[in-house]
Short mmCIF file of C-alpha atoms in Angstrom, two decimals:
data_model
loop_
_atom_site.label_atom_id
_atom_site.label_comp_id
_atom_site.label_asym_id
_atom_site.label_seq_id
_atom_site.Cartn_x
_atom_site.Cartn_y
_atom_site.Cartn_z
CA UNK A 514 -8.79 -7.16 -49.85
CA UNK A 515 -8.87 -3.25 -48.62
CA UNK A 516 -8.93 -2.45 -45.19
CA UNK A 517 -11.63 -0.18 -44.14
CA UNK A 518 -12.31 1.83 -40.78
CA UNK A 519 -14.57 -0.97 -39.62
CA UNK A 520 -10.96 -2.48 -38.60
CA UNK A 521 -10.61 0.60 -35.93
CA UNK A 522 -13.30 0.81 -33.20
CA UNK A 523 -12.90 4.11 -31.24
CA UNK A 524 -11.39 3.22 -27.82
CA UNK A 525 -13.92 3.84 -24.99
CA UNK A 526 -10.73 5.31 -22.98
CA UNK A 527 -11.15 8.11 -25.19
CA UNK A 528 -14.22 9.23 -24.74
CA UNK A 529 -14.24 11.60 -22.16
CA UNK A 530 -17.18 13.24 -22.77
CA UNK A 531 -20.53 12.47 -23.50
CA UNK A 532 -20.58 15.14 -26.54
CA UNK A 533 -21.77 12.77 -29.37
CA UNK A 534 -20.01 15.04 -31.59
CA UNK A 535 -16.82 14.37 -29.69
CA UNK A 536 -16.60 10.93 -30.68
CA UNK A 537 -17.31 11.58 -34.42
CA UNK A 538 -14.37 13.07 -34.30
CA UNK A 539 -12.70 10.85 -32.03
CA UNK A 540 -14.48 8.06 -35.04
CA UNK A 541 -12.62 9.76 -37.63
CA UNK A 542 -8.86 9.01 -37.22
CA UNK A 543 -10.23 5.08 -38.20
CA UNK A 544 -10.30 7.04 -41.86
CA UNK A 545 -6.40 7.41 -41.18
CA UNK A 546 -5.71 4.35 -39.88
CA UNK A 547 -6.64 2.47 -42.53
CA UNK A 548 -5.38 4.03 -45.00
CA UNK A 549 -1.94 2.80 -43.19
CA UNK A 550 -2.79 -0.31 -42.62
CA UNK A 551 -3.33 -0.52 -46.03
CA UNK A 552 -0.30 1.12 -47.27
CA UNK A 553 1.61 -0.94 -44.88
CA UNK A 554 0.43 -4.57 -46.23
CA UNK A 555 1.66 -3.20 -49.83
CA UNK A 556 4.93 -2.37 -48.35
CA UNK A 557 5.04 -6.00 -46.31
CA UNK A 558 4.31 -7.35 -50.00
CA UNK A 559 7.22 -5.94 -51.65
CA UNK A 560 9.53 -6.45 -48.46
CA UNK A 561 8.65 -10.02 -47.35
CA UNK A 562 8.56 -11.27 -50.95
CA UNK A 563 12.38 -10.44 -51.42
CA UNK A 564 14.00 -12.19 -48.16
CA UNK A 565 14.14 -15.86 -47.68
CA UNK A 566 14.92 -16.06 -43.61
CA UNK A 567 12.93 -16.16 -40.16
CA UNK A 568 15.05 -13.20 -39.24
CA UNK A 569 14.58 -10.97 -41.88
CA UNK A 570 10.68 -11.51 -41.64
CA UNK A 571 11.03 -10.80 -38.34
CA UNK A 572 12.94 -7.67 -39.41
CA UNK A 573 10.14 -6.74 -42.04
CA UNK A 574 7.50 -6.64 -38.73
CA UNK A 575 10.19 -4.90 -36.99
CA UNK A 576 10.85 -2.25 -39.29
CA UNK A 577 7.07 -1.48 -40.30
CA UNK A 578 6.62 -0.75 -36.48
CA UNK A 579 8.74 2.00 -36.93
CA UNK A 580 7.66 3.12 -39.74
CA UNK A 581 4.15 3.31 -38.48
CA UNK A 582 5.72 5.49 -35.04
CA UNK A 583 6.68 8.07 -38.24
CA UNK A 584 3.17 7.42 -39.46
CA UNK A 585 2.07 8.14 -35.87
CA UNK A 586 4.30 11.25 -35.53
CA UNK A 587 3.09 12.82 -39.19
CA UNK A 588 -0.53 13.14 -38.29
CA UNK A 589 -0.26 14.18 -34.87
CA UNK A 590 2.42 16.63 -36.31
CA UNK A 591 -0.45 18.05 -39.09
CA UNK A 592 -3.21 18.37 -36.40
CA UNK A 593 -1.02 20.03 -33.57
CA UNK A 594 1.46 21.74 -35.21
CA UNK A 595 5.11 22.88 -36.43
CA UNK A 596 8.07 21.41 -34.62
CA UNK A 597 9.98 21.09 -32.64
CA UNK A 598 7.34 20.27 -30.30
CA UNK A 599 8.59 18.13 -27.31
CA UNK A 600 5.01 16.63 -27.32
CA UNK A 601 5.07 15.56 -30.76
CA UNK A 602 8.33 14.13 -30.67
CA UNK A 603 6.87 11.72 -28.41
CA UNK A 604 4.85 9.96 -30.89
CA UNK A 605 8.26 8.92 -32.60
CA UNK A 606 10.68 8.51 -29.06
CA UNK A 607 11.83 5.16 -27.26
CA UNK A 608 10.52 5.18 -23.93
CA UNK A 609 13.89 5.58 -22.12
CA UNK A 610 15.77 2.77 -20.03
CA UNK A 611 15.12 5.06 -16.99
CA UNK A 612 12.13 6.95 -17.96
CA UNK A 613 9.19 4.44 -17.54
CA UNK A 614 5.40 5.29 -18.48
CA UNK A 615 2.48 4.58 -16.66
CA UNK A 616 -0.99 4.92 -16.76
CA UNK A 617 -3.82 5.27 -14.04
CA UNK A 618 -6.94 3.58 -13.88
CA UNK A 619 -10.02 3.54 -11.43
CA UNK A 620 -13.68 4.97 -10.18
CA UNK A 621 -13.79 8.86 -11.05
CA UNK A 622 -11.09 9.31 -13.52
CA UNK A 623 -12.30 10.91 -16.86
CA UNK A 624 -15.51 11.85 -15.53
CA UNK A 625 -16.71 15.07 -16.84
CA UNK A 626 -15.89 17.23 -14.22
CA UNK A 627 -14.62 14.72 -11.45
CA UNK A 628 -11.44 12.87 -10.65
CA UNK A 629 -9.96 15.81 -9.53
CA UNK A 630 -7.99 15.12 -5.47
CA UNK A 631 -9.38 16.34 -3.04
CA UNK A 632 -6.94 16.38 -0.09
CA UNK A 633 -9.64 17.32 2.73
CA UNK A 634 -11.13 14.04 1.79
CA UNK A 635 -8.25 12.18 0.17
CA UNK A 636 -10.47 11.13 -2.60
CA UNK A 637 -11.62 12.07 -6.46
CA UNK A 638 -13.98 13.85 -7.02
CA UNK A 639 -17.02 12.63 -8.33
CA UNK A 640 -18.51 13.61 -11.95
CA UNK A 641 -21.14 12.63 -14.80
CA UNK A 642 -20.06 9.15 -15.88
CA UNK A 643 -18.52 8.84 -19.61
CA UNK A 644 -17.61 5.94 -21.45
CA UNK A 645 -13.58 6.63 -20.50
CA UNK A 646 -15.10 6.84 -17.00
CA UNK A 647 -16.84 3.26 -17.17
CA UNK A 648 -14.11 1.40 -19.02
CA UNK A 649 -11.60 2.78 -16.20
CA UNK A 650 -13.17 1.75 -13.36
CA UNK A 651 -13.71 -1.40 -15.26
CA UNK A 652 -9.93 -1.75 -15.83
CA UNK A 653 -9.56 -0.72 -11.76
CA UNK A 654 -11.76 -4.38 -10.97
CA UNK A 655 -9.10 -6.02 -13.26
CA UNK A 656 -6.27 -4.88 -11.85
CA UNK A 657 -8.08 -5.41 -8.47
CA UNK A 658 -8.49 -8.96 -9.24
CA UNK A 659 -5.12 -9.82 -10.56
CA UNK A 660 -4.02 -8.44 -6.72
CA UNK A 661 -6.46 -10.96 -4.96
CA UNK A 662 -5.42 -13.83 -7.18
CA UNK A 663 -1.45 -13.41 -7.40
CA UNK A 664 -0.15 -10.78 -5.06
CA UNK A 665 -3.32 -9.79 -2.32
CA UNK A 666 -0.59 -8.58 0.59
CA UNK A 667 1.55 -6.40 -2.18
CA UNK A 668 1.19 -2.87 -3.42
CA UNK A 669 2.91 -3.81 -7.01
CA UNK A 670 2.47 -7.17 -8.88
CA UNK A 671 5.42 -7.74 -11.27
CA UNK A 672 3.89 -9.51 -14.71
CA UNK A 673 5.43 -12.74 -15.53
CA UNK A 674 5.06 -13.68 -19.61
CA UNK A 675 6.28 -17.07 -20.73
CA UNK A 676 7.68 -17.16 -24.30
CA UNK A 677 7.38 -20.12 -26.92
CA UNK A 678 10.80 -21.33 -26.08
CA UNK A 679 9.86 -21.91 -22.30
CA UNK A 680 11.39 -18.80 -21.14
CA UNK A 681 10.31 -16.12 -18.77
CA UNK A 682 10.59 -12.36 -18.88
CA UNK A 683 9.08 -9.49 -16.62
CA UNK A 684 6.29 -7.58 -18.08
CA UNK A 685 4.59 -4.28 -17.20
CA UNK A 686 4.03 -3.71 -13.20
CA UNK A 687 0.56 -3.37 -11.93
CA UNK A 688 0.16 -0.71 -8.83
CA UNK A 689 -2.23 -0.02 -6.30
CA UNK A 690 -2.51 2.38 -2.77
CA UNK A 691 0.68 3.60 -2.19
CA UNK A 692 2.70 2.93 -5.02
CA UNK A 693 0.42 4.57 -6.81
CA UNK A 694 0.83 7.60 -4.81
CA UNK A 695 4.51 7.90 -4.99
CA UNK A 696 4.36 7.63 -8.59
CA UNK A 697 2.20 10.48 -9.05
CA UNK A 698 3.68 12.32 -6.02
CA UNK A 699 0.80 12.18 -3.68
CA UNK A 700 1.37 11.79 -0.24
CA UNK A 701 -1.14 9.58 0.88
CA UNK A 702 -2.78 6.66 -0.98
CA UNK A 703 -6.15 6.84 -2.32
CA UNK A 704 -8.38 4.10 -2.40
CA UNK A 705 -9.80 2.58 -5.93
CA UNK A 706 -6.83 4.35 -7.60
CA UNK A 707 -4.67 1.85 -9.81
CA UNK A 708 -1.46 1.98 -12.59
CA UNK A 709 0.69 0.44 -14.91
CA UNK A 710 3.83 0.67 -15.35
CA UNK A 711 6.32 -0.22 -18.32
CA UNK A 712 8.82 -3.02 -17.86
CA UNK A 713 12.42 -3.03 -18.00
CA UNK A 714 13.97 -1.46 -21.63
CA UNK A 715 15.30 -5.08 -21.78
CA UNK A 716 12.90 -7.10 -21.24
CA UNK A 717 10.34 -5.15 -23.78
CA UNK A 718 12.81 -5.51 -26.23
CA UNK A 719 12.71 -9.18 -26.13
CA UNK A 720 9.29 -9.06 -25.87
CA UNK A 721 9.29 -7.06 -29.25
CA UNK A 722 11.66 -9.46 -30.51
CA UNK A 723 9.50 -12.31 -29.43
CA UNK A 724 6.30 -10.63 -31.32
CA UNK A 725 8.10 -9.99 -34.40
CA UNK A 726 9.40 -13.83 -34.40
CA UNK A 727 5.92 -14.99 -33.96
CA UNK A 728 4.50 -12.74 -37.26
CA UNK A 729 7.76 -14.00 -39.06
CA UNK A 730 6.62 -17.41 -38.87
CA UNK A 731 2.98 -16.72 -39.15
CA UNK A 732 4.16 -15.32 -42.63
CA UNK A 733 5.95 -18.45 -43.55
CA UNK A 734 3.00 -20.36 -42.63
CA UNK A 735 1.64 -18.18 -45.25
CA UNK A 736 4.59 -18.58 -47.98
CA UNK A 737 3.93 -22.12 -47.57
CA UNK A 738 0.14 -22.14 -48.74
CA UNK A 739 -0.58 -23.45 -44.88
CA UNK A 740 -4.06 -22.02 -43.90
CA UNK A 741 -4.93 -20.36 -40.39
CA UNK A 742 -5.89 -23.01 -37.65
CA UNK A 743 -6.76 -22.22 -34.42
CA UNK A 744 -2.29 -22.93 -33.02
CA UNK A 745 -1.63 -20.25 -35.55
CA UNK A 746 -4.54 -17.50 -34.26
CA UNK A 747 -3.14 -18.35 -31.04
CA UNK A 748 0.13 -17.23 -31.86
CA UNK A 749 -1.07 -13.95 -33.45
CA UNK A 750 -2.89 -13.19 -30.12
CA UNK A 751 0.16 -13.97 -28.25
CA UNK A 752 2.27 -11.28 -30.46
CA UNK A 753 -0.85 -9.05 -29.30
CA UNK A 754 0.15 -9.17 -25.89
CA UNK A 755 3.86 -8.63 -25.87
CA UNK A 756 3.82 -5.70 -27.89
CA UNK A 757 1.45 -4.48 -25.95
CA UNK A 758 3.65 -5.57 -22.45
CA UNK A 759 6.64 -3.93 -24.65
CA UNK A 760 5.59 -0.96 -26.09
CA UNK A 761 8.74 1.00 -27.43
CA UNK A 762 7.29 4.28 -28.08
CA UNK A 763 6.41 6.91 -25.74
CA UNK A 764 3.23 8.11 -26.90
CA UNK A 765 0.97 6.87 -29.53
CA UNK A 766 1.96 3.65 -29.23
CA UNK A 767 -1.32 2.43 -29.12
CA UNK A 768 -3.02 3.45 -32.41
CA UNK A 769 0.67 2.34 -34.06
CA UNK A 770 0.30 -1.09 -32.52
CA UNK A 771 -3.34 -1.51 -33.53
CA UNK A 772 -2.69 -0.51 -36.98
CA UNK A 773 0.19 -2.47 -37.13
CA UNK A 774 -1.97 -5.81 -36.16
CA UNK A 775 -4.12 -5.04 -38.39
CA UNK A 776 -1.91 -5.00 -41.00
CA UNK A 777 -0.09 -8.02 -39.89
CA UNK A 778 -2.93 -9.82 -39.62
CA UNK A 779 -3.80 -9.05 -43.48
CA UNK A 780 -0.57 -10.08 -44.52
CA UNK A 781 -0.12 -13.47 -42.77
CA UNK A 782 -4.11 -14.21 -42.68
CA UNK A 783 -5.64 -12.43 -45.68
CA UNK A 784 -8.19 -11.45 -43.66
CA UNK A 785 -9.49 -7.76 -42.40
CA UNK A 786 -9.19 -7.62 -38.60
CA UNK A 787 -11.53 -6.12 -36.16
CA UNK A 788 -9.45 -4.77 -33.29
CA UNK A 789 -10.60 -4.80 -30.27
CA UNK A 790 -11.71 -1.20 -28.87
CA UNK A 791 -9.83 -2.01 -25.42
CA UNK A 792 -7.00 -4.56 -26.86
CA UNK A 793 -4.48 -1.73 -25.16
CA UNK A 794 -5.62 -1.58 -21.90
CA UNK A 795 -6.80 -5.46 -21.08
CA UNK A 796 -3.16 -6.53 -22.78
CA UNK A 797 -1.70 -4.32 -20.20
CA UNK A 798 -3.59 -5.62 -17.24
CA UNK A 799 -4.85 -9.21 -17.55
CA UNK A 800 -2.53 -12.25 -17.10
CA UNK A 801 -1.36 -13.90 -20.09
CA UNK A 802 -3.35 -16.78 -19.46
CA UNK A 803 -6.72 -14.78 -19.04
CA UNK A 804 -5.92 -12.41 -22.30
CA UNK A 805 -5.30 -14.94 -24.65
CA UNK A 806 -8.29 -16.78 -23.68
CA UNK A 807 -10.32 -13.04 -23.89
CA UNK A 808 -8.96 -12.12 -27.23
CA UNK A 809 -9.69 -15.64 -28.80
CA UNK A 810 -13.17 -14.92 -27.61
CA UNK A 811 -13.48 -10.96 -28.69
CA UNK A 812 -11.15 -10.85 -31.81
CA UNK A 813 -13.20 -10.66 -34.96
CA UNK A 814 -13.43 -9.96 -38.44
CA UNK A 815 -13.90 -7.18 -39.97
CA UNK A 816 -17.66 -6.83 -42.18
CA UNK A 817 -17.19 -6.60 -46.23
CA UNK A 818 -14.11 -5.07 -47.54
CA UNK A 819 -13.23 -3.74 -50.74
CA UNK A 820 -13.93 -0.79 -52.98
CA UNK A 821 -17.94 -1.34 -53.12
CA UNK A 822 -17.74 -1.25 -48.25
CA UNK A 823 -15.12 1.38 -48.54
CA UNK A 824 -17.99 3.70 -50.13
CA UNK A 825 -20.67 2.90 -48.39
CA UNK A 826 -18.82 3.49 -45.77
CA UNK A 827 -17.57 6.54 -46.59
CA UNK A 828 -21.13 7.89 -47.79
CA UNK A 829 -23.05 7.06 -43.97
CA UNK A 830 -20.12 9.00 -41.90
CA UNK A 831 -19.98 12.17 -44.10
CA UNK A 832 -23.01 13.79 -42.45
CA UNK A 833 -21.86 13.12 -39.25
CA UNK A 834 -18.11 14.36 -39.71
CA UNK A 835 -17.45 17.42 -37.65
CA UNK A 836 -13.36 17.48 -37.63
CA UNK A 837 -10.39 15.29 -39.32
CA UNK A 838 -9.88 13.27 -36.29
CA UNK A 839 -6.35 13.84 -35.91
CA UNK A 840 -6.47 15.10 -32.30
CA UNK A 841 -6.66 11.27 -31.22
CA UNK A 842 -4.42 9.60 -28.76
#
C-alpha cells in the first residue's frame, strides 16, 4: 500500500484568499506529506516488529511524533530559510508549561481585506468572504453552541475528556467576549469573536500518553491477525481527539498530527486514510461525545493507492503547480 496526497485535503483554514492559484500551492505540501507518512509506516515496520510490550508500542507512536515535529521543522526550514530563526524553531518546540497557545475563530476573520478592529465601532471589519473566512465563522457557531449547552452564563468553558480507564482530565479551554479580549489585549469585548486555548502541560501529556496507548494496542490488535471492527475505529478516533486536545508542539502541530494519523492508521489498519480537511479545528472545539460521533461519520478512505494512483496523480496536478508548497501552516 503507498500513501498518496489524496490522504491530505488542503485545510479550508488556510485558504485565505480566493486566488485559485493560492491553493495549488497551498495543495502541494500533500506531495510532502505523504511522502512522510510513507517513510514513517517503514520506520513503524522496522521499530514495532522488534519490541514485544504495550509500552514500547506506545513508545514507537511516541517517538515517530517527534520525529515527524523534525520532519515538520526541515521543510518549513527549506522554504523560509537559514537558522536560527525563532519562527522556525517553533515547528520543533514544546509549547511551554506557562506559555499556552490559542487560536481565534469567528465572522470576519481571514476575509480578504476585513477582520481588522475597528475601535470607533468595536467590531471587524468586514471583507470578501474566503473559504478560511466561512470555515471560521463556522467554527464561531460551534464554539457558540458548546456555550449554550454546557456553560451559557460563562466567558470560558473548561473541556472535560474521559479516558478508557474511567478517568477525567481537562482539555483545551474554549473563550468567548471578554476572555477573549484579555487574551489578545483588547480592552473591550467584541461580539462573534471566539478562542481556544491549550490545556495544562500536564494534562496534554497524559492525553498524549493516552493516544499513544490507544495506537499501541490498535497495533497489537494487528500483531494478532485481529481485523478492524467498528470498537477498534472507535478507538483510533478517540486517539484523534486527544492529540489534538494535547498538542505538544508550538507550531505545525497540525500537519505533524495529520500525517502522523495517517501513518498510524496504515500501520495498525492497512488501510490509506482520508483526513479530514478540518480534523484540527472540530477536535479542538466539539465535545468528545459530538467529535467522535462526527469523525465516525466524515473519516474515510483514501481512493486507489499504489504506484499505478501515485502517477496519475502526479500527471493531473503538474499543470496546475505554481510553487513547492512548503509555505503551509
Amino acid at each position: 500500500m503507498l500513501i498518496t496526497a489524496a490522504s491530505f485535503p488542503t485545510p479550508e483554514l488556510i485558504k485565505v484568499t480566493n486566488n485559485p492559484g493560492q491553493w495549488d500551492q497551498q495543495e502541494g505540501f500533500a506531495r510532502f506529506q505523504a511522502e512522510a507518512a510513507n517513510g514513517s509506516v517503514a520506520w513503524l515496520g522496522e521499530r514495532l516488529g522488534a519490541v514485544a510490550t504495550r509500552a514500547e508500542r506506545s513508545m514507537a507512536f511516541a517517538q515517530l511524533y517527534r520525529n515527524l515535529a523534525e520532519w515538520r521543522f526541515e521543510t518549513a526550514h527549506r522554504a523560509g530559510g537559514r537558522s536560527p530563526n525563532s519562527e522556525l524553531e517553533q515547528y520543533h518546540q514544546s509549547i511551554g508549561p506557562h506559555e499556552p497557545r490559542t487560536s481565534v475563530f469567528g465572522p470576519r476573520l481571514r476575509s480578504e481585506g476585513g477582520g481588522q478592529l475597528d475601535f470607533s465601532t468595536r467590531r471587524l471589519t468586514d471583507g470578501i468572504p474566503t473559504p478560511a473566512s466561512r470555515q471560521s465563522a463556522l467554527i464561531g457557531t460551534i464554539i457558540e453552541a458548546r456555550f449554550a449547552a454546557d456553560a451559557p452564563d460563562s466567558l470560558v468553558l473548561q473541556n472535560q475528556i474521559d479516558l478508557p480507564d474511567q478517568r477525567r482530565v481537562n482539555g483545551n479551554l474554549l473563550l468567548r467576549g471578554l476572555a477573549v479580549a484579555h487574551e489578545r489585549g483588547i480592552p473591550f469585548a467584541i461580539d462573534e469573536l471566539y478562542a481556544t486555548k491549550t490545556a495544562e502541560h500536564t494534562d496534554r501529556w497524559t492525553l498524549q500518553a493516552e493516544a499513544f496507548g490507544l495506537l499501541a494496542d490498535l497495533e497489537e490488535r494487528r500483531s494478532a491477525g485481529q481485523a478492524p471492527d467498528a470498537e477498534a475505529r472507535r478507538a483510533f478516533v478517540q486517539a484523534t481527539y486527544y492529540l489534538y486536545q494535547g498538542p505538544e508542539f508550538v507550531r505545525g502541530g497540525d500537519a505533524t498530527i495529520r500525517t502522523l494519523l495517517v501513518a498510524a492508521h496504515a500501520r495498525v489498519f492497512d488501510e490509506a486514510l482520508t483526513v479530514m480537511q478540518d480534523v484540527d479545528i472540530r477536535a479542538m472545539t466539539m465535545s468528545q461525545r459530538d467529535f467522535t460521533e462526527y469523525a465516525v461519520q466524515n473519516y474515510a478512505l483514501a481512493g486507489p493507492s499504489g504506484p499505478a494512483a501515485t502517477a496519475q496523480q502526479t500527471a493531473a496536478h503538474r499543470p496546475q503547480e505554481r510553487a513547492n508548497g512548503l509555505e503551509r501552516g
